[in-house]
XYZ file of C-alpha atoms in Angstrom:
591
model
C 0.000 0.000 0.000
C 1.741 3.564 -0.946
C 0.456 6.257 1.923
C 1.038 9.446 1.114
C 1.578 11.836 4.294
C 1.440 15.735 4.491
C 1.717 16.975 7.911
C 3.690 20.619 9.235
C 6.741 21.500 10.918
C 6.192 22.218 14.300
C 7.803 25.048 16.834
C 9.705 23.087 18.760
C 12.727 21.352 17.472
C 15.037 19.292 18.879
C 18.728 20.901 18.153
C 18.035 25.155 20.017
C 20.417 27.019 19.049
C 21.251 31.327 18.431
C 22.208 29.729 15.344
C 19.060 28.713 14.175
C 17.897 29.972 10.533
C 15.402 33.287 10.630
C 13.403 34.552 7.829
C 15.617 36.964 6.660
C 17.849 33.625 5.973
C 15.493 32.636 3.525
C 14.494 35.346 1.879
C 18.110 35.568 0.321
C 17.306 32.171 -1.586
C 18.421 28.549 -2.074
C 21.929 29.438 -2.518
C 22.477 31.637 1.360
C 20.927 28.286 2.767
C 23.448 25.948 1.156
C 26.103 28.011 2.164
C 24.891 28.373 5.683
C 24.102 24.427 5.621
C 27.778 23.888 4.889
C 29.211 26.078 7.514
C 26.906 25.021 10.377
C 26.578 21.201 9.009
C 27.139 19.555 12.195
C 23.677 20.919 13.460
C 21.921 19.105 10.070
C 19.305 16.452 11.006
C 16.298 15.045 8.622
C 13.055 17.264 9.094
C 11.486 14.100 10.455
C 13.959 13.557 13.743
C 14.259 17.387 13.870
C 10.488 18.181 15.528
C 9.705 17.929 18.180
C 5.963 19.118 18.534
C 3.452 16.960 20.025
C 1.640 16.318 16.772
C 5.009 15.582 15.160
C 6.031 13.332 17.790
C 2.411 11.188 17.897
C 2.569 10.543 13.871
C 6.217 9.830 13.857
C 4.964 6.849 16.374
C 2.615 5.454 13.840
C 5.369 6.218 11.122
C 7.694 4.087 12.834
C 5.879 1.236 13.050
C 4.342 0.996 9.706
C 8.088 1.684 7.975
C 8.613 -2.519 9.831
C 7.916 -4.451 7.223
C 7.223 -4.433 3.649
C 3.583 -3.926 4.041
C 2.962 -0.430 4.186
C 5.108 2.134 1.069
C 4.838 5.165 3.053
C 5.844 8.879 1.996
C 6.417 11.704 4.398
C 6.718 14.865 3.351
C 6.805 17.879 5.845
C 5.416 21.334 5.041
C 8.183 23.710 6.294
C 7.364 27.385 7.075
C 11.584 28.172 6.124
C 12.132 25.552 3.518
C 9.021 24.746 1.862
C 7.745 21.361 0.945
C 10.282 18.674 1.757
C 10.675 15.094 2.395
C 10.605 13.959 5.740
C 14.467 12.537 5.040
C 15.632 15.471 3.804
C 18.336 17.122 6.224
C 17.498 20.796 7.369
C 19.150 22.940 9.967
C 17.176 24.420 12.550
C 14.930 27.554 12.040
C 12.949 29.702 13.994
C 10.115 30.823 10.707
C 6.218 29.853 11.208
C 2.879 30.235 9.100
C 1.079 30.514 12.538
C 1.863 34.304 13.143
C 1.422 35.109 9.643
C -1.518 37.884 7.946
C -3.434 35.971 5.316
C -1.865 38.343 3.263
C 1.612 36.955 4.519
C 1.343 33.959 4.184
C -0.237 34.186 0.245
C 3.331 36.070 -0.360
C 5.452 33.538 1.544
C 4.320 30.775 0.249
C 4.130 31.508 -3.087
C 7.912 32.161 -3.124
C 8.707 29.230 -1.779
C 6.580 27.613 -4.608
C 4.391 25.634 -1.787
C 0.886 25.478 -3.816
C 2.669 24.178 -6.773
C 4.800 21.879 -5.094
C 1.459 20.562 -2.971
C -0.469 19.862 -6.127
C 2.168 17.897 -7.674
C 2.557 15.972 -4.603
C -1.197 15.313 -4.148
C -1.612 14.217 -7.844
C 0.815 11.405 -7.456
C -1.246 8.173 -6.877
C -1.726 6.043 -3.818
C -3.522 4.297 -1.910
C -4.366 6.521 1.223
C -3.417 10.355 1.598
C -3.103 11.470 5.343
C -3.419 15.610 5.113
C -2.645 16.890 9.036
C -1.873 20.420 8.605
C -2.836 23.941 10.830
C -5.008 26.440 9.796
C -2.190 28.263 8.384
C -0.847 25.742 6.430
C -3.569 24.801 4.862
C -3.674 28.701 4.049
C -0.520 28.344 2.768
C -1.255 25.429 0.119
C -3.924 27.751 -1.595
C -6.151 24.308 -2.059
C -9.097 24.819 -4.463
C -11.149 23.231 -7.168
C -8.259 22.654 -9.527
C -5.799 20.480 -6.761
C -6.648 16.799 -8.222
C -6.286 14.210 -5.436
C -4.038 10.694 -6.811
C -6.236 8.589 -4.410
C -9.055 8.779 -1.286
C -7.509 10.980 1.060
C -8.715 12.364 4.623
C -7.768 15.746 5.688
C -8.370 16.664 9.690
C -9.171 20.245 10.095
C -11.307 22.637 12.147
C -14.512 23.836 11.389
C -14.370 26.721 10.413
C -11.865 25.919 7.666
C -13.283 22.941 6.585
C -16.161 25.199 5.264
C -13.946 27.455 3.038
C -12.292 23.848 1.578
C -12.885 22.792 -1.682
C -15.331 19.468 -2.552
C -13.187 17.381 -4.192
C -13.302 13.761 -5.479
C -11.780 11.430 -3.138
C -11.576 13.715 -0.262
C -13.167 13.136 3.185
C -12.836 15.588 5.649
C -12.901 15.062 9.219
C -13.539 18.383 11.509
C -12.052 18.324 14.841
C -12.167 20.294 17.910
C -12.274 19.939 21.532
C -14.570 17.517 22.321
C -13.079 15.269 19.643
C -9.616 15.752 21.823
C -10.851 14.783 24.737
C -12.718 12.151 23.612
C -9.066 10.654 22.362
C -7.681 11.633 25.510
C -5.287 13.920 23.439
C -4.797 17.572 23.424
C -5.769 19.235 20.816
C -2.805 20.485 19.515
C -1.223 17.016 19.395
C -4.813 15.594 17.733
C -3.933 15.531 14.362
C -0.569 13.473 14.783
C -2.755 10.944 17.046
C -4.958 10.325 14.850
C -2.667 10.149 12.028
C -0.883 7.173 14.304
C -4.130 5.604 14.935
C -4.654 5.379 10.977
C -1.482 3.719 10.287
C -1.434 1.591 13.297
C -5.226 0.439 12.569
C -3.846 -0.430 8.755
C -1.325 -2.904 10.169
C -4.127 -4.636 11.612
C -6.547 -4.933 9.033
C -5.056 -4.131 5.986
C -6.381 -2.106 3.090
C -9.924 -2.837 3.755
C -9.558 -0.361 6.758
C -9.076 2.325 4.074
C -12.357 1.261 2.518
C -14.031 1.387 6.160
C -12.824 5.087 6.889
C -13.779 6.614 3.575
C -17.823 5.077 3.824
C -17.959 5.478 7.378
C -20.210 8.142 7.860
C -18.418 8.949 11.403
C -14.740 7.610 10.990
C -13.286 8.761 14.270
C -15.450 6.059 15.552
C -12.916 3.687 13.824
C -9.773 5.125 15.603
C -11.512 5.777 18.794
C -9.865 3.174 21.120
C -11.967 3.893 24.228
C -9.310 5.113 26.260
C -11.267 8.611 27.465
C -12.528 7.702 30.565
C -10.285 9.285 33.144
C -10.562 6.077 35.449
C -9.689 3.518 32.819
C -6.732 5.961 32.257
C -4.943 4.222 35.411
C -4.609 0.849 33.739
C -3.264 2.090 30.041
C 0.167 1.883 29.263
C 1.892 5.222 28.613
C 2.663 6.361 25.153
C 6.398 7.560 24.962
C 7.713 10.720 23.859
C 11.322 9.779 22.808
C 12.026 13.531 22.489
C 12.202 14.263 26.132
C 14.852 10.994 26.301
C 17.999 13.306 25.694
C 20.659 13.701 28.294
C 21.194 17.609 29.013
C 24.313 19.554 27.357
C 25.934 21.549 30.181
C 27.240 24.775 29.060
C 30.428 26.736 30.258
C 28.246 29.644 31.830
C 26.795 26.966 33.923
C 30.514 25.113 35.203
C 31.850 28.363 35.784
C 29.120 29.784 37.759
C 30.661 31.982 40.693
C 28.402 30.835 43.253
C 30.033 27.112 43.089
C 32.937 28.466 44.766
C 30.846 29.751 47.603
C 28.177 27.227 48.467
C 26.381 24.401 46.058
C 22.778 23.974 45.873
C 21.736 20.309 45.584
C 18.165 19.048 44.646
C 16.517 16.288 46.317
C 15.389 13.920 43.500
C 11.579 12.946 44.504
C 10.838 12.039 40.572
C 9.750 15.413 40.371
C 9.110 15.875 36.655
C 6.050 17.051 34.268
C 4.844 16.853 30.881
C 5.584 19.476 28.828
C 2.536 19.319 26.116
C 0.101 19.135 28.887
C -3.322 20.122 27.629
C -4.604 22.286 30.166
C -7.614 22.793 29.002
C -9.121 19.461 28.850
C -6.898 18.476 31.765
C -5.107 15.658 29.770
C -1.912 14.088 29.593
C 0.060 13.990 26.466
C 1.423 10.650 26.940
C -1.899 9.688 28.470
C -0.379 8.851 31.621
C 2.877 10.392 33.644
C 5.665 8.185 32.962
C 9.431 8.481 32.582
C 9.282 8.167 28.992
C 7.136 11.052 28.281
C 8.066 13.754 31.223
C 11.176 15.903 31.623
C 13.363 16.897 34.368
C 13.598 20.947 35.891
C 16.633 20.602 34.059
C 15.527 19.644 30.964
C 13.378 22.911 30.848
C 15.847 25.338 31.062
C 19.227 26.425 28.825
C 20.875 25.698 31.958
C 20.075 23.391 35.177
C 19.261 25.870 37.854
C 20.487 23.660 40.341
C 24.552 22.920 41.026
C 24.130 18.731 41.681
C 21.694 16.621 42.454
C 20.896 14.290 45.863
C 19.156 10.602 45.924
C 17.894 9.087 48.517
C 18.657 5.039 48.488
C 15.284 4.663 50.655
C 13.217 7.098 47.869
C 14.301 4.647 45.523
C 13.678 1.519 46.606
C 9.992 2.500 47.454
C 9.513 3.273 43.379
C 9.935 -0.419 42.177
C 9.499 1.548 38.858
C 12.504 3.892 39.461
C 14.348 1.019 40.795
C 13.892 -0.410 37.740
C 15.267 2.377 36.104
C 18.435 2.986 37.565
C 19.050 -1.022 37.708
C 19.081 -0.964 33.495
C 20.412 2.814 32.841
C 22.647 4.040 36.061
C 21.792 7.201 37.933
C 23.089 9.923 35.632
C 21.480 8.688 32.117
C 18.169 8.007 33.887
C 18.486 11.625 35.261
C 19.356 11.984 31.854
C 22.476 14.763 32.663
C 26.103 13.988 31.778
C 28.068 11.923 34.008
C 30.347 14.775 35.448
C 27.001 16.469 36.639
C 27.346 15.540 40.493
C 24.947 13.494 41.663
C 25.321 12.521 45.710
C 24.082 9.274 46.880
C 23.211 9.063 50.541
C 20.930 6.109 52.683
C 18.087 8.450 53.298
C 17.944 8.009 57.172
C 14.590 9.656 57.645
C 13.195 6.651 55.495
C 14.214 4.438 58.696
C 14.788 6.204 62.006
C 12.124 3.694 63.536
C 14.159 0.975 63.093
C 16.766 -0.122 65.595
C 19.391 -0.028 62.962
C 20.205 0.789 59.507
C 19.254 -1.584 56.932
C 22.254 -1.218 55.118
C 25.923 -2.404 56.019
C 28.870 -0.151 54.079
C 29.662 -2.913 52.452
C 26.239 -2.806 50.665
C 26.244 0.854 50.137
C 29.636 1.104 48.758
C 28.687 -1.699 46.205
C 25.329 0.736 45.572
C 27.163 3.748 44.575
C 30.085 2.181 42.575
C 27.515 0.314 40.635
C 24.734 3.036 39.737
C 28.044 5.271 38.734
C 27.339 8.324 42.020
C 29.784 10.856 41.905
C 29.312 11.539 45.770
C 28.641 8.646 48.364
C 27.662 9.181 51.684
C 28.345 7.046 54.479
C 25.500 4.773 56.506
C 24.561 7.033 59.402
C 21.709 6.393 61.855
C 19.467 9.750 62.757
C 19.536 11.088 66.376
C 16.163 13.354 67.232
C 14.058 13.963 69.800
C 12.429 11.547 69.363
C 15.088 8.511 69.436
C 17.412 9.966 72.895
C 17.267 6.472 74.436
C 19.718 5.193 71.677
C 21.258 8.842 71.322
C 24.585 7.254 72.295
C 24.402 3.798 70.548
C 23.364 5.745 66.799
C 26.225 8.251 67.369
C 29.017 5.684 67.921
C 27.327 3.240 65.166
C 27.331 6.178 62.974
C 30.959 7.175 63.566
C 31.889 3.305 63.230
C 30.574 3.517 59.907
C 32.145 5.961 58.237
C 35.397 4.837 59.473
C 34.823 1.150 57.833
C 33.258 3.314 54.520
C 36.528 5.427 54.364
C 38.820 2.676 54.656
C 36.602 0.174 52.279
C 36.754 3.059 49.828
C 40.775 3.546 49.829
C 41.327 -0.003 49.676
C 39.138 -1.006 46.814
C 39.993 2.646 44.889
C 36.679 3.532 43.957
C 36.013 6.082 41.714
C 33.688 8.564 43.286
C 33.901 10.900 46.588
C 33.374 9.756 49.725
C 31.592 11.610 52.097
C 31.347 11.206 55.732
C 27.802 11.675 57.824
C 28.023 13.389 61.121
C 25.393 13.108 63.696
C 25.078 14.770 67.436
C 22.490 16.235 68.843
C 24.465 19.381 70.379
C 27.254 21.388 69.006
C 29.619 19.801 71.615
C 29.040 16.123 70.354
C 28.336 16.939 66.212
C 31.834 18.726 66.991
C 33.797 15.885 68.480
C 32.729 13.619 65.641
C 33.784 15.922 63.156
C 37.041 15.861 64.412
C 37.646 12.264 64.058
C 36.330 12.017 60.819
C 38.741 14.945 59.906
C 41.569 12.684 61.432
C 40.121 9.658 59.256
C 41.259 11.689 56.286
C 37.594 12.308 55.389
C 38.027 16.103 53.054
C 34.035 15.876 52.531
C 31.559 15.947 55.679
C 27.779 15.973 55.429
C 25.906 17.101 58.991
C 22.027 15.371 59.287
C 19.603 15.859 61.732
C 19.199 19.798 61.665
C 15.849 20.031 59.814
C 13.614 20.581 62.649
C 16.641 22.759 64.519
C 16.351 26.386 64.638
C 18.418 28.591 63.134
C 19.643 29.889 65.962
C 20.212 26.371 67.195
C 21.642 24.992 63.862
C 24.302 27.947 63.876
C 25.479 27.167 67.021
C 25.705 23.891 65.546
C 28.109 25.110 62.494
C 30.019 27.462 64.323
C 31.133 25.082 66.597
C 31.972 21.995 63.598
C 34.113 25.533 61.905
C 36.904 25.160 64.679
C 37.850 21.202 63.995
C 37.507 21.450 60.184
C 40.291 22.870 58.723
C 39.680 24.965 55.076
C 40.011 22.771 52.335
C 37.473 20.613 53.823
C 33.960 20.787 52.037
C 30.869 20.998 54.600
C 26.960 19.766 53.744
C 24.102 20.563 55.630
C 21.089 17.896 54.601
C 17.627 19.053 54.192
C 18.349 22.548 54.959
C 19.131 25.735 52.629
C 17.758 28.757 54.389
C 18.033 31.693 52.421
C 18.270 34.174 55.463
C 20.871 32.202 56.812
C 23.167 31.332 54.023
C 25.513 34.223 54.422
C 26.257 32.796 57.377
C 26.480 29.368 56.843
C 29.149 30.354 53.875
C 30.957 32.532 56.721
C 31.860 29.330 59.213
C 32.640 26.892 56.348
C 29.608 25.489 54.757
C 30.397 24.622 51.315
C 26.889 22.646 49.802
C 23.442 22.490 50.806
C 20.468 20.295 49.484
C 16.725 20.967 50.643
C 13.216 20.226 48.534
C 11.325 22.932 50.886
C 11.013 25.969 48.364
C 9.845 23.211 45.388
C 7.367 21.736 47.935
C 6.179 25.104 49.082
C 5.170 25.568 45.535
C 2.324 22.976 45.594
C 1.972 23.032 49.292
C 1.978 26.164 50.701
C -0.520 28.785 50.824
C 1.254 31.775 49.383
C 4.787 32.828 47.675
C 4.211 29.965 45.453
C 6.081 31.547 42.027
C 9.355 33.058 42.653
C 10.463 34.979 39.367
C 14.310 36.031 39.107
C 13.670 39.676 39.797
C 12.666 38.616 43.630
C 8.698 39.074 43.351
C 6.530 36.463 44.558
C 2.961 35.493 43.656
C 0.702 32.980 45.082
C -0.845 30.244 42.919
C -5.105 29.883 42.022
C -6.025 26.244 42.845
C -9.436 25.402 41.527
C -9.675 21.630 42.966
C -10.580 19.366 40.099
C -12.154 15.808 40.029
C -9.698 12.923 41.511
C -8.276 15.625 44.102
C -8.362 14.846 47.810
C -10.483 18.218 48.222
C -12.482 17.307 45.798
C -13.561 13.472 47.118
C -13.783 15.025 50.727
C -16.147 17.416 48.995
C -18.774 14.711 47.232
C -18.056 12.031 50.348
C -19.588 14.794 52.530
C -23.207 14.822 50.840
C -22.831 18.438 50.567
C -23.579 18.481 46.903
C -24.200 16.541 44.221
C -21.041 15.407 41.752
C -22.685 16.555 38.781
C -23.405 20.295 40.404
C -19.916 20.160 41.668
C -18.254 19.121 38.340
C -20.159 21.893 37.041
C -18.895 24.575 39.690
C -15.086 23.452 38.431
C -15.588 23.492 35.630
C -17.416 27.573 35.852
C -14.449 28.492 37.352
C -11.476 27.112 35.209
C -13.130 28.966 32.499
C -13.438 32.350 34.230
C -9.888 32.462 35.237
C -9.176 31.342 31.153
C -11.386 34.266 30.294
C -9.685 36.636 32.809
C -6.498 35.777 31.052
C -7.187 36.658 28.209
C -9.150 40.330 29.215
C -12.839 38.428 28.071
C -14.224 39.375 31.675
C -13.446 41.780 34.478
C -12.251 40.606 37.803
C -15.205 41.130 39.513
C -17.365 38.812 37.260
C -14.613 36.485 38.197
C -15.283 36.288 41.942
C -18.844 36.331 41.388
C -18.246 32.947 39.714
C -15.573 31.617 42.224
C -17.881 32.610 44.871
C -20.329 29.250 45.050
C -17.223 26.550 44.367
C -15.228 28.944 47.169
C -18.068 28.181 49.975
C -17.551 23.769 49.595
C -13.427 24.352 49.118
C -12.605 26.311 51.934
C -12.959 24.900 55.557
């Protein structure tokens, strides 16, 4: 079967760069671009691996698996807003040009010089078996399509509504409106619809041949043919993930970020709680790209930035092994490619003694943890320590001296088997006398790295006693950690009596947790985050469990004031026909 496929070039690509071709680029002609593709030809990549759009990525799914085999003849070819009409194999350099914030009047000019309607018409004439059109409003613009555009086989074009009435009626064409109930009702956003459905076509050929091509053009309703029941919320739980292999890239560190001056001062580690999102999330319909979070189809903070705004990351050996899923992970990948950052980014491995201060000792022996970090590839290992609170001061004395016997036997283990990676020794106490007295024999050890625990629920006050106190046994040129703490009013001070590195999750929590200063922009204003509690949130089931209202009525009341805020975005209401709206929902939310 030859399938012919015209689909667009999308925004997002996967090579950024300040190098990336503009419009003015192509306005000087073929011959500018071959010279520029020359000079800047290690950045060239085929159209179809360079997008990275959600529509892109969702048909290149479907693309992939019909190209197994020798049953499917399939042609891609990629409308380009910079280079035209091109094959999907055809190597491009990156470009920052788009039909989507073009005039009509634009876009007429633009692509006429880069020949698009003539190029499209040629294309379409060719014959086959199945054409696949999947192109924006704009695009389709841009093709100029009218009565004279002969079609070289049954072909479906997905479009809106509104532009499927301007179309032209022509023989073998069926076209299929979308909008957003069809997008929900493929659990798929709607800007990724058209490369879903595009999969769902190819995918659904595989299966039953070329007399699926016959069902799809008599259907009367052919979405009903690709709809593969999956847009009930709850059945959502139980359906695999689809991946995005885009978000799969390990980070490129950049020299402004290694030569940051703050790493000579102290180092902000993360906690790793796999904390990462979906970046194609359809807010609107409240749907996951990839259907359901997963690894394969969520990035990293890091990922979302031209730089990782954080200087190493921290894991948690208990965090881990509660995830059977990210234990999984790191068992087949190692802890920096499943991170997916370089392998000089640090990354510190401790035990995670929170996870098991109830239990009369640590379930790990050095021997064990050593073993853990060597083989995941850590660049910082901590040693087994045992946590002394409040709360354990009947065994104050036995965790101290277990933790202090610990790191000695890490240390030594470490020297003698030469392991590649930093050890790091953990210090408890539970006043500045005795964390003191411990640092000084790990200092005599030969430990140059010491990490203190225990000090989250300490006072500042309290904690700099702590420090101050640790200062006059370590000599400079040993690095200090504090775990689970990084208080900005404090740092200062912490940098002052020898604190080198920090970790703490509390200012990334306090973003979905706390009640105000949620957004913290670079210019040092804070604003406080709108939560409209939506089905399948605890609020939410409290709510309905209560009897207080009905789940339709309270669906509704959600749903009245998602939209309001939408429409106060975007200046359709005033703020005060805003509140009238939150008003209702506000009286069941807040307690």
């Amino acid at each position: 079967m030859r399938i012919q496929i015209l689909t667009s070039c999308t925004g997002k690509k996967a090579i950024n760069s300040d190098k990336a071709l503009t419009l003015s680029d192509f306005q000087k002609g073929t011959d500018i671009i071959r010279e520029l593709e020359k000079e800047h030809k290690e950045m060239l990549m085929p159209a179809e691996n360079l997008y990275t759009g959600q529509q892109h990525v969702r048909l290149m799914d479907g693309v992939q698996k019909a190209l197994v085999g020798d049953q499917v003849n399939l042609h891609l070819h990629i409308l380009s807003a910079g280079y035209g009409l091109i094959e999907g194999a055809r190597e491009i350099l990156p470009y920052e040009v788009t039909f989507a914030t073009m005039k009509k009047k634009e876009i007429a000019e633009w692509a006429s010089f880069l020949n698009i309607p003539q190029d499209v018409r040629q294309l379409l004439a060719k014959p086959y078996d199945l054409g696949l059109i999947l192109l924006g409003d704009n695009y389709l613009e841009a093709c100029q399509l009218d009565e004279s555009v002969t079609l070289g086989g049954p072909t479906l074009l997905f479009c809106g509504t509104a532009v499927a009435k301007k179309l032209p009626k022509l023989e073998n064409l069926k076209i299929i409106t979308l909008s957003n109930p069809e997008a929900k009702r493929m659990s798929c956003g709607l800007v990724a619809l058209k490369g879903e459905l595009g999969a769902r076509v190819l995918k659904n050929i595989l299966v039953k041949g070329q007399g699926f091509i016959t069902e799809l053009q008599s259907a009367s309703v052919p979405l009903g043919l690709l709809d593969e029941a999956k847009t009930n919320k709850k059945k959502l739980k139980n359906t695999n993930p689809v991946s995005n292999p885009v978000v799969d890239h390990v980070i490129v560190l950049e020299p402004e970020w290694e030569e940051s001056g703050h790493k000579h001062k102290i180092k902000y580690f993360i906690p790793e709680w796999d904390d990462l999102v979906d970046p194609d999330y359809d807010f609107e319909n409240d749907m996951h790209s990839g259907l359901v979070p997963h690894w394969s189809n969520e990035v990293y903070a890091h990922q979302m930035y031209s730089s990782p705004n954080y200087d190493g990351i921290l894991i948690s050996r208990v965090v881990v092994e509660q995830n059977k899923k990210r234990k999984e992970l790191l068992d087949a990948l190692g802890v920096h490619r499943s991170l997916r950052v370089p392998d000089r980014f640090p990354v510190m491995g401790d035990c995670g003694a929170f996870g098991y201060i109830t239990k009369e000792k640590p379930p790990y022996s050095t021997e064990d943890v050593l073993d853990y970090y060597t083989r995941y590839g850590f660049n910082l290992g901590v040693s087994v320590d045992h946590l002394i609170v409040n709360g354990t001061k009947d065994s104050a004395l036995e965790r101290y001296q277990l933790t202090i016997q610990n790191a000695e036997d890490f240390l030594k283990e470490h020297r003698q088997q030469g392991l590649p990676w930093r050890p790091i020794g953990a210090v408890q106490g539970w006043d500045p006398k005795s964390y003191a007295e411990a640092a000084e024999q790990y200092v005599k050890m030969g430990y140059d790295y010491l990490a203190l625990g225990g000090l989250v629920r300490t006072t500042t006050k309290d904690m700099m006693a702590i420090i101050q106190e640790v200062s006059k046994v370590v000599p400079k040129g040993v690095d200090l950690h504090l775990f689970g703490i990084a208080r900005l009013n404090a740092l200062r001070e912490m940098y002052k009596y020898g604190v080198t590195s920090v970790d703490s999750a509390s200012h990334l929590r306090k973003a979905w947790l706390g009640a105000n200063d949620n957004y913290w922009t670079l210019d040092g204003n804070k604003y406080s985050a709108i939560r409209i509690p939506g089905e399948g949130s605890a609020r939410y089931v409290k709510i309905l469990k209560s009897g207080e209202v009905s789940e339709a009525e309270l669906k509704k009341l959600a749903k009245s004031c998602l939209n309001a805020l939408r429409d106060y975005d975007t200046g359709k209401i005033a703020l005060e026909d805003v509140m009238v709206v939150l008003d209702p929902y506000s009286n069941y939310i807040i307690e």
